[in-house]
CSV table of C-alpha atoms in Angstrom, one decimal:
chain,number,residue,atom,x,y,z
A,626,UNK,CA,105.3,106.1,67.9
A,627,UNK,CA,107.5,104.3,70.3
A,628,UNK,CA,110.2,101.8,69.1
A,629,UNK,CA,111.9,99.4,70.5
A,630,UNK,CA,115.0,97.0,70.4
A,631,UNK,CA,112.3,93.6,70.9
A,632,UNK,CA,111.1,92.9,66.9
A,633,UNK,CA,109.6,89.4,66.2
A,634,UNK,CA,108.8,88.2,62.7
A,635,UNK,CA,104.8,87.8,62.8
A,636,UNK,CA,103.2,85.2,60.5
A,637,UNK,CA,99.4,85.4,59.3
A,638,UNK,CA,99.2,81.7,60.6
A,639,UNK,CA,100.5,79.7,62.9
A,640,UNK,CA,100.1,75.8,64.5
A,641,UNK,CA,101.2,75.7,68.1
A,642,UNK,CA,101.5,72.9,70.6
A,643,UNK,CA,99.4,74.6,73.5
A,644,UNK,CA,96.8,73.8,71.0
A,645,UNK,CA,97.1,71.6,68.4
A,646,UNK,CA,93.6,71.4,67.2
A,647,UNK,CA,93.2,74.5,65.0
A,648,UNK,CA,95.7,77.0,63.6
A,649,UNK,CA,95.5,80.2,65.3
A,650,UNK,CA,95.7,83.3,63.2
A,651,UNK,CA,97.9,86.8,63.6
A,652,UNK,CA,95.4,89.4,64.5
A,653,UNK,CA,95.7,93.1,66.1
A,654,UNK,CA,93.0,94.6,68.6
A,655,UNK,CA,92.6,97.1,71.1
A,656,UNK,CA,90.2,94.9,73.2
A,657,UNK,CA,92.5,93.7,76.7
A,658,UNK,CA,92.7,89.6,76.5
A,659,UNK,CA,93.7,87.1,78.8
A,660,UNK,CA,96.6,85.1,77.2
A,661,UNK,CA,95.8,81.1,77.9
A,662,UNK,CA,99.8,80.1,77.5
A,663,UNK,CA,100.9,82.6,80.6
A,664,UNK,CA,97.6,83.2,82.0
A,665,UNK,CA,98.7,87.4,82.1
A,666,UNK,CA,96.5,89.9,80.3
A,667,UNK,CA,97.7,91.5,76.7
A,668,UNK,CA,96.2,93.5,74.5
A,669,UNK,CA,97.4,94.2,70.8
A,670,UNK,CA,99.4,92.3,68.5
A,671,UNK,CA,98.0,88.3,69.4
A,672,UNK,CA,97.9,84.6,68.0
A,673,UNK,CA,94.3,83.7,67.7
A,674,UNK,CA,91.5,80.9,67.8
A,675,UNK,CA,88.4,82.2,66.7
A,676,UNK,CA,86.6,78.7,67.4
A,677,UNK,CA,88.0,77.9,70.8
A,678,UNK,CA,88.3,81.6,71.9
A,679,UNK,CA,92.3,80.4,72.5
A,680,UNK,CA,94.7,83.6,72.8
A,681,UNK,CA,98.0,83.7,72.9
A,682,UNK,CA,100.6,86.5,73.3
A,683,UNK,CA,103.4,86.8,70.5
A,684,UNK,CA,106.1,85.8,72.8
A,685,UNK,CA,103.6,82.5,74.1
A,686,UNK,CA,102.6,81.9,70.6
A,687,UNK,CA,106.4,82.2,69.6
A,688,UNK,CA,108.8,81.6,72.6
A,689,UNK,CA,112.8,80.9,72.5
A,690,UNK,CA,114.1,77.5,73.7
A,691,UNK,CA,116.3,79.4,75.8
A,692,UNK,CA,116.9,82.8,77.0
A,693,UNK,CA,119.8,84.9,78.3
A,694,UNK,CA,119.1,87.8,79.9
A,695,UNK,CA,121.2,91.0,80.4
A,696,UNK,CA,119.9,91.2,84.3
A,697,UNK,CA,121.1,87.5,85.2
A,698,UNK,CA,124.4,87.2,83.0
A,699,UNK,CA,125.1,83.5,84.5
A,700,UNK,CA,121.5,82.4,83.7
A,701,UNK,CA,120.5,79.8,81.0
A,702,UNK,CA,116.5,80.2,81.1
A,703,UNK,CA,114.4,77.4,79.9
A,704,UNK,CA,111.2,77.6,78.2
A,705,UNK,CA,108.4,75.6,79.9
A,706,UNK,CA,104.6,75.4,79.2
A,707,UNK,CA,104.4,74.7,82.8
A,708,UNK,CA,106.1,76.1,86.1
A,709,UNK,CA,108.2,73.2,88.1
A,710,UNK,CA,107.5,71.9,90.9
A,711,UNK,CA,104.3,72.3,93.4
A,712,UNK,CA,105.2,75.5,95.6
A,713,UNK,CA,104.0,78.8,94.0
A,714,UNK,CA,105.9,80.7,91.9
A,715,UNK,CA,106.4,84.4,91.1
A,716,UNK,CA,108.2,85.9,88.3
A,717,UNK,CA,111.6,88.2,89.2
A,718,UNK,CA,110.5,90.7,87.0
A,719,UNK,CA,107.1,91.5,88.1
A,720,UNK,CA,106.9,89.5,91.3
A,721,UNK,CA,103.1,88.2,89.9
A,722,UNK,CA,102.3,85.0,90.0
A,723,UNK,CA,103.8,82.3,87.4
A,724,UNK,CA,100.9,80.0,86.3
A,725,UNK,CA,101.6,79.3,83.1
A,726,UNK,CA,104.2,79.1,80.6
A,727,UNK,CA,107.8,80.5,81.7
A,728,UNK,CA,111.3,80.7,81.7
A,729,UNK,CA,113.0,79.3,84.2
A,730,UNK,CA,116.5,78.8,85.2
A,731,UNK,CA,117.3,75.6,86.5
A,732,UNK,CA,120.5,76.9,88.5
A,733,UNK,CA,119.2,80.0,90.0
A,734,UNK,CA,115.6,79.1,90.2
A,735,UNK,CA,114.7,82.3,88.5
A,736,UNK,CA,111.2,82.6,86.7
A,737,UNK,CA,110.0,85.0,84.1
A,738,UNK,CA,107.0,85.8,82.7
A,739,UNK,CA,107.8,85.6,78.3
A,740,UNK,CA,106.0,89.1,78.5
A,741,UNK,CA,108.5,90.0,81.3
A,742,UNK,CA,111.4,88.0,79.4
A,743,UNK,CA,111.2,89.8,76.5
A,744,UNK,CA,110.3,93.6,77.6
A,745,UNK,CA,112.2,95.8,75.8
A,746,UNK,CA,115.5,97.0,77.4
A,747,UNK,CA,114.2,100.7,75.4
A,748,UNK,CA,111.5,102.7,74.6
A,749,UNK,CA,111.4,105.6,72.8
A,750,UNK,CA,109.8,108.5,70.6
A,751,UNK,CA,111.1,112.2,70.1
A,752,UNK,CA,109.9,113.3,73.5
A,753,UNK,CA,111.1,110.5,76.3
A,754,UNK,CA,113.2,107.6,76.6
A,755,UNK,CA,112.6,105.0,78.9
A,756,UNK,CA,115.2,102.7,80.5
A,757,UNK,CA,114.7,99.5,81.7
A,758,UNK,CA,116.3,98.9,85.4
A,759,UNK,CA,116.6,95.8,87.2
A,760,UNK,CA,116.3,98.2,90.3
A,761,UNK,CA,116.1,102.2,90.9
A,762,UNK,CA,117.0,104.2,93.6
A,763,UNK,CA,114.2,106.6,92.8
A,764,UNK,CA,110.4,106.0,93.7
A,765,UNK,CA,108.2,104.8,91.7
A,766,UNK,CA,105.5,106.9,91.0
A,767,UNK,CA,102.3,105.0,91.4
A,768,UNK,CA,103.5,103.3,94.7
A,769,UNK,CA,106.0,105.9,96.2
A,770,UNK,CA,108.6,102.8,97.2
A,771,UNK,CA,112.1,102.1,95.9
A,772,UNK,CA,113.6,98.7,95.0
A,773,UNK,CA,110.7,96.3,94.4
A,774,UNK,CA,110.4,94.9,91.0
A,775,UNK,CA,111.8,96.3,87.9
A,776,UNK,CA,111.1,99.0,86.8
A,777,UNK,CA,111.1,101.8,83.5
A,778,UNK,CA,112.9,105.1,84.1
A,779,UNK,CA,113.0,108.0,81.8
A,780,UNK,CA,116.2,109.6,80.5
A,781,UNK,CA,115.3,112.9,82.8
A,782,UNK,CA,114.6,110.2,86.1
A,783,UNK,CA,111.3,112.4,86.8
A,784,UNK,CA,109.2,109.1,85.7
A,785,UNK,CA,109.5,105.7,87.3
A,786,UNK,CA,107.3,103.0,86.8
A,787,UNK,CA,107.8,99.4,88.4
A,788,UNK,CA,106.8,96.6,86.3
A,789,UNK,CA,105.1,95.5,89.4
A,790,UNK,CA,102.8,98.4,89.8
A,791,UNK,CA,101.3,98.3,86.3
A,792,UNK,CA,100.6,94.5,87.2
A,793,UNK,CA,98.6,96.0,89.5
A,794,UNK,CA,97.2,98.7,88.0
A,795,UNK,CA,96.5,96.4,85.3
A,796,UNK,CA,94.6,93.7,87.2
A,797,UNK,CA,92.7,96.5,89.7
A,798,UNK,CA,91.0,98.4,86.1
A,799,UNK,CA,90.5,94.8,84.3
A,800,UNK,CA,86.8,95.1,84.7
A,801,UNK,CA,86.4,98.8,84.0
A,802,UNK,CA,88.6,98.4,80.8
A,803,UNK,CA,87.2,95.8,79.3
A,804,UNK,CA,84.0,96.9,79.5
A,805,UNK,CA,84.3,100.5,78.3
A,806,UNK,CA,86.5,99.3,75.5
A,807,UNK,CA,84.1,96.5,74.6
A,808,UNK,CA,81.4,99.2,74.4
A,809,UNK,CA,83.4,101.7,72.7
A,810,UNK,CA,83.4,104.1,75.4
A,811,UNK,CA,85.9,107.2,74.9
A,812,UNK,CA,88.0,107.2,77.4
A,813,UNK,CA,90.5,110.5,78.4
A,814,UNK,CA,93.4,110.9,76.0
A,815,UNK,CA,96.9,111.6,77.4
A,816,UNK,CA,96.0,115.3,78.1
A,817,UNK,CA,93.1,114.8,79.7
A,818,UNK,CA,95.0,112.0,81.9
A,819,UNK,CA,95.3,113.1,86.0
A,820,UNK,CA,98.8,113.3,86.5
A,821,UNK,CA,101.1,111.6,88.5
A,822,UNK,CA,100.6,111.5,92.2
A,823,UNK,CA,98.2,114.6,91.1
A,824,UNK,CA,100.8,117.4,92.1
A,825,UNK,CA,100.8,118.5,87.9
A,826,UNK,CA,96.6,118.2,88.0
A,827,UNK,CA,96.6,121.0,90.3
A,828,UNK,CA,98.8,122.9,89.0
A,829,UNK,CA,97.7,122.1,85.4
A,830,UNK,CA,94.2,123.9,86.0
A,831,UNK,CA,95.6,126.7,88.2
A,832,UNK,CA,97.8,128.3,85.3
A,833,UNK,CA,96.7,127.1,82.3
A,834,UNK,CA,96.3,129.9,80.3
A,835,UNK,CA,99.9,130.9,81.4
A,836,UNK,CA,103.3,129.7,80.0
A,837,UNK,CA,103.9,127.9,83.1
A,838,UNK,CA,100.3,126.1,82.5
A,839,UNK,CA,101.5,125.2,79.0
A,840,UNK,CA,104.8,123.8,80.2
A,841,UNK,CA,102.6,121.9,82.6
A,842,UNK,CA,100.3,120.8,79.9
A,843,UNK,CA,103.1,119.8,78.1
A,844,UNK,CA,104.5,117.9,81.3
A,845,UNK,CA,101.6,116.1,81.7
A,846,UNK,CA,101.7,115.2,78.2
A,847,UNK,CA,105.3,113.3,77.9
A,848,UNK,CA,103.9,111.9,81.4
A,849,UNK,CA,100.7,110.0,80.0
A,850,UNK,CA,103.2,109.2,76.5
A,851,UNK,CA,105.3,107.3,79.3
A,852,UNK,CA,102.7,105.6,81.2
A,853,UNK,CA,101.4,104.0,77.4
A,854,UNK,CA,104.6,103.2,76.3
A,855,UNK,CA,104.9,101.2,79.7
A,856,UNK,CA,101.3,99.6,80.0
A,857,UNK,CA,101.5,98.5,76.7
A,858,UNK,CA,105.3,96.8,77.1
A,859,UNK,CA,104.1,95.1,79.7
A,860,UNK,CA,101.3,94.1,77.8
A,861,UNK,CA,103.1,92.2,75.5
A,862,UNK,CA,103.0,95.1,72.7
A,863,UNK,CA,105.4,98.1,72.8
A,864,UNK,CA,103.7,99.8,70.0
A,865,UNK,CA,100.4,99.0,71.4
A,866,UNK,CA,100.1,103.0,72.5
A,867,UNK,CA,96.5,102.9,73.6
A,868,UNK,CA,95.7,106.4,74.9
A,869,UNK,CA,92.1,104.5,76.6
A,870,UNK,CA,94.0,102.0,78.8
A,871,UNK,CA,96.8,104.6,80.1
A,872,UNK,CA,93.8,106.9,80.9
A,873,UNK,CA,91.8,104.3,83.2
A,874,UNK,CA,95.0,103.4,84.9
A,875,UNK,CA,96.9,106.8,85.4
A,876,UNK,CA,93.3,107.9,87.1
A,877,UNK,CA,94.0,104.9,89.7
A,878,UNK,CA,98.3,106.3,90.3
C-alpha cells in the first residue's frame, strides 16, 4: 500500500459552509464522483450528503485558510469557494480549468486545484517511489512531451506521468468508468494492464515463459502500481489504489 507525506484527520461528521443545510458524513467508495466544491472528479475517501446527493473531496470538505507551497516559495495562497474575477482560469498544477473552490495567490495570480494543492510531494511502497516535479526533462509517458504540467517521476526516471495527462485520461474514460464500476464490471488488474506506450505488451507475450518475460511481467507490474498510485493522488485519495480505474485508463496511454 502506498503512503504518503499528505495525512488529514477524518471526522464521521462534518457541517460545511458550501452547504449548510444538512451535515455531510465521512464515507469511502470505489464509485468515481464529481466533487460540487471544485467541480474535479474523486473517488475514495469523501464528505457526503446522502439527501442532496452533495460530494465533497477531503481537501474541499476540509481546506486550509492559507497555503504555502514548496513549488512557489514566495506565494501566500488563499482559500476561495470561488475563482476571482470574470476571465477563465486554469490551475498551475494541472493546467484544467478552475471552476470552483481554489487557492489562489493574490500576488502571483497563481491558482490550484485543493486536489492539486495538496498532492503528495511522495508516494511510495516497497517496489517504486514516485517524486513529485514541478517540471521534468523526461517525457511523459502517456503524451510523449516534456515540460507541461507537473508531473510524478519514479526514483529509476523510467515512469513519468504529468498531472495534466491523467486530467485527461481521467475526463476521456469518465463514462466508461462509471458505468463498469457502477455495474460491478471486473475490470483488468495491474498485470493484465497494456503497458506503457505498448513497447512492454509486446514484448510481454513474446517471452513470457522466459526469464526475460518474467522480468517483463514484473515491469509491467511496478508500471500499472505507478499509474494507481498516480490516478488515485490526483483523485484526491493516495491510498485509493483502485486496480479497475488504472486498467481503463492505462488501455487509453
Amino acid at each position: 500500500m502506498y503512503s504518503s507525506n499528505n495525512s488529514m484527520m477524518k471526522y464521521s461528521e462534518i457541517s460545511h459552509f458550501g452547504h449548510p443545510k444538512h451535515k455531510l458524513r465521512f464515507e469511502y467508495s470505489e464509485f468515481p464522483f464529481k466533487c460540487d466544491g471544485c467541480k474535479q472528479i474523486g473517488i475514495g475517501s469523501r464528505y457526503k450528503c446522502s439527501i442532496c446527493d452533495y460530494d465533497l473531496h477531503m481537501q474541499c470538505a476540509m481546506p486550509s485558510t492559507t497555503l504555502f507551497h514548496p513549488f512557489y516559495p514566495g506565494c501566500s495562497f488563499q482559500f476561495l469557494s470561488r475563482p476571482p474575477g470574470d476571465i477563465p482560469r486554469y490551475c498551475n498544477a494541472c493546467e484544467k480549468a478552475v471552476a470552483g473552490f481554489l487557492y489562489h495567490c493574490v500576488s502571483c495570480g497563481f491558482d490550484l486545484h485543493p486536489c492539486c494543492a495538496k498532492l503528495p510531494m511522495l508516494l511510495e511502497d516497497d517496489e517504486v517511489k514516485l517524486y513529485l516535479y514541478k517540471k521534468v526533462s523526461s517525457p511523459c509517458h502517456r503524451c510523449g512531451q516534456k515540460g507541461r504540467s507537473w508531473s510524478y517521476r519514479s526514483k529509476c526516471k523510467k515512469y513519468n506521468l504529468h498531472v495534466a495527462c491523467v486530467r485527461d485520461m481521467i475526463v476521456e474514460s469518465w463514462h466508461e468508468i462509471y458505468v463498469g464500476q457502477s455495474k460491478g464490471r471486473k475490470m483488468a488488474d495491474a498485470t493484465g494492464i497494456p503497458t506503457i506506450k505498448n513497447t512492454l505488451q509486446a514484448a510481454h507475450s513474446n517471452s513470457s515463459r522466459s526469464s526475460k518475460g518474467k522480468k517483463i511481467r514484473k515491469g509491467c507490474e511496478i508500471a500499472g502500481m505507478a499509474v494507481q498510485a498516480v490516478v488515485s493522488a490526483v483523485l484526491g485519495d493516495p491510498t485509493a489504489l483502485i486496480a479497475g480505474i488504472a486498467g481503463s485508463l492505462m488501455s487509453r496511454a
